[in-house]
């Protein structure tokens, strides 16, 4: 596969039409159709379902589109890094969940932009499983994860934020009136738990050992969705404490005797860093040492 043809493929998907994509790419429709047909033959798959007005992707097409975007982003990042040399310029790709550590990240983002020249920050909200995948594939430079996993496959920096487990419930409910929660308070409850695999496993172990007659009624990956599920009565959410629970219709109540979870900045062990990534890490280490 040629990078140029993958870029053509991305444009067709975005335009939903070969003719519209050909116009944007300034090539003939027949040439573009032939390039895509040759790629389908090379891969041995059908990428598009061709309708009367628009085209849509097959399952193989969806898979290739996701990978093509990753490859294209890596290509652009690599090109910029080589062109910019010693100048602090280029793109930084960081993934993180919703948490207190994000204030650390954004302070460093601001400094990089102020000190650099045309620095572009891509800050994506992702759960830990997505972050691990995207760090491994090189799509992300760094990720922030909340985990009890030893993270032996990554370089890591421990950030000064411990995450306390608790439940999110309606403030006016019986559990919402308690100061803290013990396992017996949760007997017979329906739970919404994080989708992240290692956290999921830890919580199931806790529930199996200490809570009886419970039910898992759902999972979540983003805090906004979780709050909506709790407000709708889908279940009680198990999550970390966040500032928004200080007021409003929902309340956070800590679970006693459930271990706190550390916060880590992670990156590939073997990846050669771009200038923005190298400067970002130096500043994160400096910020961590200063405690500010």
Coordinates of C-alpha atoms in Angstrom, one line a residue:
X1 CA 0.0 0.0 0.0
X2 CA 1.2 3.5 -0.9
X3 CA 0.8 6.3 1.6
X4 CA -0.6 8.5 -1.2
X5 CA -3.3 5.9 -2.0
X6 CA -4.2 5.7 1.7
X7 CA -4.6 9.5 1.7
X8 CA -6.9 9.2 -1.3
X9 CA -8.9 6.5 0.5
X10 CA -9.3 8.8 3.6
X11 CA -10.5 11.6 1.4
X12 CA -13.1 9.4 -0.3
X13 CA -14.5 8.3 3.1
X14 CA -14.7 11.9 4.3
X15 CA -16.3 13.1 1.1
X16 CA -18.6 10.0 0.8
X17 CA -18.2 10.2 -2.9
X18 CA -15.4 9.3 -5.4
X19 CA -16.3 12.2 -7.6
X20 CA -16.3 14.7 -4.8
X21 CA -13.0 13.3 -3.5
X22 CA -11.4 13.4 -7.0
X23 CA -12.4 17.1 -7.3
X24 CA -10.8 18.0 -4.0
X25 CA -7.7 16.0 -4.8
X26 CA -7.5 17.5 -8.3
X27 CA -7.3 14.2 -10.1
X28 CA -9.7 12.5 -12.5
X29 CA -12.5 10.3 -11.2
X30 CA -11.4 7.4 -13.4
X31 CA -7.8 7.6 -12.0
X32 CA -9.0 7.7 -8.4
X33 CA -11.4 4.8 -9.0
X34 CA -8.6 2.7 -10.5
X35 CA -6.2 3.5 -7.7
X36 CA -8.8 2.3 -5.1
X37 CA -9.7 -0.8 -7.2
X38 CA -6.0 -1.7 -7.4
X39 CA -5.7 -1.3 -3.6
X40 CA -8.7 -3.6 -3.1
X41 CA -7.2 -6.2 -5.4
X42 CA -3.8 -5.9 -3.6
X43 CA -5.5 -6.5 -0.2
X44 CA -8.0 -9.0 -1.5
X45 CA -11.0 -7.2 0.1
X46 CA -13.9 -4.9 -0.8
X47 CA -13.6 -1.6 0.9
X48 CA -16.8 0.2 -0.3
X49 CA -20.5 -0.5 -0.8
X50 CA -21.3 1.7 -3.7
X51 CA -24.8 3.2 -3.5
X52 CA -26.7 5.4 -5.9
X53 CA -25.8 8.7 -4.3
X54 CA -23.1 7.9 -1.7
X55 CA -20.7 5.1 -0.9
X56 CA -20.3 3.5 2.5
X57 CA -17.6 1.3 4.1
X58 CA -17.6 -2.4 4.5
X59 CA -16.3 -3.9 7.8
X60 CA -12.9 -4.3 6.1
X61 CA -13.2 -0.7 5.0
X62 CA -13.8 0.6 8.5
X63 CA -10.8 -1.3 9.8
X64 CA -8.5 0.1 7.1
X65 CA -9.9 3.7 7.6
X66 CA -9.0 3.6 11.3
X67 CA -5.5 2.3 10.5
X68 CA -5.1 4.7 7.5
X69 CA -5.8 7.7 9.8
X70 CA -3.2 6.5 12.3
X71 CA -0.6 6.0 9.5
X72 CA -1.3 9.4 8.0
X73 CA -1.0 11.1 11.4
X74 CA 2.3 9.3 12.1
X75 CA 3.6 10.3 8.6
X76 CA 2.7 14.0 9.2
X77 CA 4.3 14.0 12.7
X78 CA 7.5 12.4 11.4
X79 CA 7.7 14.8 8.5
X80 CA 7.2 17.8 10.8
X81 CA 9.8 16.5 13.3
X82 CA 12.4 16.1 10.6
X83 CA 11.7 19.5 9.0
X84 CA 11.7 21.4 12.3
X85 CA 15.1 20.1 13.5
X86 CA 16.1 21.8 16.7
X87 CA 13.2 24.2 16.7
X88 CA 10.5 23.5 19.3
X89 CA 7.8 23.1 16.8
X90 CA 5.4 20.3 15.7
X91 CA 2.7 18.2 17.2
X92 CA 2.2 16.5 20.6
X93 CA -0.3 13.7 21.0
X94 CA -1.5 13.0 24.6
X95 CA -4.4 10.8 25.8
X96 CA -5.9 10.9 29.2
X97 CA -9.1 10.1 31.1
X98 CA -11.1 12.7 33.1
X99 CA -9.2 13.4 36.3
X100 CA -7.3 15.8 38.5
X101 CA -4.0 15.1 36.7
X102 CA -5.2 16.9 33.6
X103 CA -4.4 20.3 35.3
X104 CA -0.8 19.2 35.3
X105 CA -0.9 18.5 31.6
X106 CA -2.6 21.6 30.5
X107 CA -0.1 23.8 32.4
X108 CA 2.7 22.2 30.5
X109 CA 0.8 22.5 27.2
X110 CA 0.5 26.3 27.8
X111 CA 4.2 26.6 28.4
X112 CA 5.2 24.6 25.3
X113 CA 2.9 26.7 23.1
X114 CA 4.4 29.9 24.6
X115 CA 8.0 28.8 24.2
X116 CA 7.6 27.1 20.8
X117 CA 6.8 28.0 17.3
X118 CA 3.6 26.6 15.8
X119 CA 3.3 23.9 18.5
X120 CA 0.1 22.0 18.1
X121 CA -1.4 20.0 21.1
X122 CA -3.7 17.0 20.4
X123 CA -5.3 16.2 23.7
X124 CA -7.8 13.2 23.5
X125 CA -10.1 11.9 26.2
X126 CA -9.5 8.1 26.2
X127 CA -9.8 5.3 28.7
X128 CA -6.7 3.3 29.7
X129 CA -7.3 0.4 27.3
X130 CA -7.4 2.8 24.4
X131 CA -4.3 4.6 25.7
X132 CA -2.3 1.4 25.9
X133 CA -3.3 0.5 22.4
X134 CA -2.4 3.9 21.0
X135 CA 0.9 4.2 22.9
X136 CA 1.8 0.7 21.5
X137 CA 0.9 1.7 17.9
X138 CA 2.7 5.0 18.2
X139 CA -0.4 7.1 17.7
X140 CA 0.1 8.8 21.1
X141 CA 3.3 10.2 22.5
X142 CA 2.1 10.0 26.1
X143 CA -0.9 8.8 28.1
X144 CA -2.2 9.3 31.6
X145 CA -3.6 6.2 33.2
X146 CA -5.1 5.4 36.6
X147 CA -4.2 1.8 37.4
X148 CA -2.8 -0.8 39.8
X149 CA -1.0 -2.6 37.0
X150 CA 2.8 -2.6 37.3
X151 CA 3.1 -1.2 33.7
X152 CA 6.3 -3.1 33.0
X153 CA 6.0 -2.6 29.2
X154 CA 6.2 1.2 29.5
X155 CA 8.3 4.0 30.8
X156 CA 6.4 5.8 33.5
X157 CA 6.3 8.9 35.7
X158 CA 4.2 8.6 38.9
X159 CA 2.1 11.8 39.2
X160 CA 1.1 13.1 42.7
X161 CA -2.5 12.2 42.5
X162 CA -4.1 9.3 44.3
X163 CA -7.6 8.3 43.2
X164 CA -10.1 7.3 45.9
X165 CA -12.8 4.8 45.0
X166 CA -16.3 5.5 45.8
X167 CA -19.9 5.5 44.6
X168 CA -21.9 8.1 42.8
X169 CA -25.6 8.2 43.8
X170 CA -28.4 10.7 43.9
X171 CA -27.7 13.2 46.7
X172 CA -31.1 12.7 48.3
X173 CA -30.9 8.9 48.3
X174 CA -30.3 6.8 51.5
X175 CA -26.7 6.1 50.4
X176 CA -26.3 9.8 49.4
X177 CA -26.8 10.8 53.1
X178 CA -23.9 8.7 54.4
X179 CA -20.4 10.0 55.0
X180 CA -18.7 6.9 53.7
X181 CA -19.7 3.5 52.4
X182 CA -18.8 -0.1 53.6
X183 CA -19.4 -3.3 51.8
X184 CA -22.6 -4.2 53.7
X185 CA -24.2 -0.9 52.5
X186 CA -23.9 -2.1 48.9
X187 CA -25.8 -5.4 49.4
X188 CA -28.3 -6.0 46.6
X189 CA -27.3 -3.0 44.6
X190 CA -27.1 -2.6 40.8
X191 CA -23.7 -1.2 39.7
X192 CA -22.3 0.7 36.8
X193 CA -18.5 0.1 36.6
X194 CA -15.6 1.4 34.5
X195 CA -15.0 -0.5 31.3
X196 CA -11.2 -0.4 31.7
X197 CA -10.0 -4.0 31.9
X198 CA -7.6 -4.0 34.9
X199 CA -9.9 -1.7 37.0
X200 CA -12.9 -3.8 36.0
X201 CA -11.1 -6.9 37.3
X202 CA -10.2 -5.3 40.6
X203 CA -13.8 -4.1 41.2
X204 CA -15.3 -7.5 40.4
X205 CA -12.9 -9.1 42.9
X206 CA -13.9 -6.7 45.6
X207 CA -17.6 -7.2 44.9
X208 CA -17.3 -11.0 44.7
X209 CA -15.5 -11.1 48.1
X210 CA -17.3 -8.4 50.1
X211 CA -20.7 -7.6 48.5
X212 CA -23.5 -10.1 48.2
X213 CA -26.5 -10.3 45.9
X214 CA -25.3 -7.6 43.5
X215 CA -25.8 -7.0 39.8
X216 CA -23.7 -5.3 37.1
X217 CA -26.2 -3.3 35.1
X218 CA -23.8 -1.4 32.9
X219 CA -20.3 -0.1 32.1
X220 CA -19.0 3.3 31.1
X221 CA -15.9 4.9 29.7
X222 CA -16.7 8.6 30.1
X223 CA -17.8 10.5 33.2
X224 CA -20.6 12.4 31.5
X225 CA -22.3 9.1 30.3
X226 CA -21.9 7.6 33.7
X227 CA -23.6 10.6 35.4
X228 CA -26.5 10.3 32.9
X229 CA -26.9 6.6 33.7
X230 CA -27.0 7.3 37.5
X231 CA -29.5 10.1 37.1
X232 CA -31.7 7.8 35.0
X233 CA -31.7 5.1 37.7
X234 CA -29.7 2.6 35.8
X235 CA -27.6 1.8 38.8
X236 CA -25.0 3.1 41.3
X237 CA -21.7 4.1 39.7
X238 CA -18.3 3.1 41.1
X239 CA -15.8 5.7 40.2
X240 CA -13.1 8.1 41.4
X241 CA -13.9 11.4 43.3
X242 CA -14.2 14.5 41.1
X243 CA -14.8 18.1 41.9
X244 CA -18.3 18.2 40.3
X245 CA -19.6 16.0 43.1
X246 CA -19.2 18.8 45.6
X247 CA -22.6 20.1 44.6
X248 CA -25.6 19.2 42.3
X249 CA -28.0 16.3 42.2
X250 CA -25.3 13.6 42.6
X251 CA -23.0 12.9 45.5
X252 CA -19.7 11.0 45.8
X253 CA -19.3 8.7 48.8
X254 CA -15.9 7.0 49.5
X255 CA -15.8 3.2 49.8
X256 CA -13.9 2.3 53.0
X257 CA -11.0 -0.3 52.6
X258 CA -10.9 -0.2 48.9
X259 CA -7.3 0.5 47.8
X260 CA -6.5 3.9 46.2
X261 CA -5.2 3.9 42.6
X262 CA -2.1 5.7 41.5
X263 CA -1.8 8.1 38.5
X264 CA 0.9 7.5 35.9
X265 CA 2.2 9.3 32.8
X266 CA 3.4 6.5 30.4
X267 CA 5.2 6.4 27.1
X268 CA 7.0 3.8 24.9
X269 CA 10.3 2.4 26.1
X270 CA 11.9 2.4 22.7
X271 CA 10.3 5.3 20.9
X272 CA 12.5 8.2 19.7
X273 CA 10.8 11.3 20.9
X274 CA 10.0 14.4 18.8
X275 CA 11.2 17.7 20.1
X276 CA 7.7 18.7 21.6
X277 CA 7.5 15.2 23.3
X278 CA 11.0 15.5 24.7
X279 CA 10.3 19.0 26.1
X280 CA 6.9 18.0 27.4
X281 CA 8.5 15.1 29.4
X282 CA 11.3 17.4 30.8
X283 CA 8.7 19.9 32.0
X284 CA 6.4 17.3 33.5
X285 CA 9.4 15.8 35.5
X286 CA 10.3 19.4 36.6
X287 CA 6.8 20.1 37.6
X288 CA 6.5 16.9 39.5
X289 CA 9.8 17.6 41.4
X290 CA 8.7 21.1 42.3
X291 CA 5.3 19.9 43.5
X292 CA 3.7 23.0 42.0

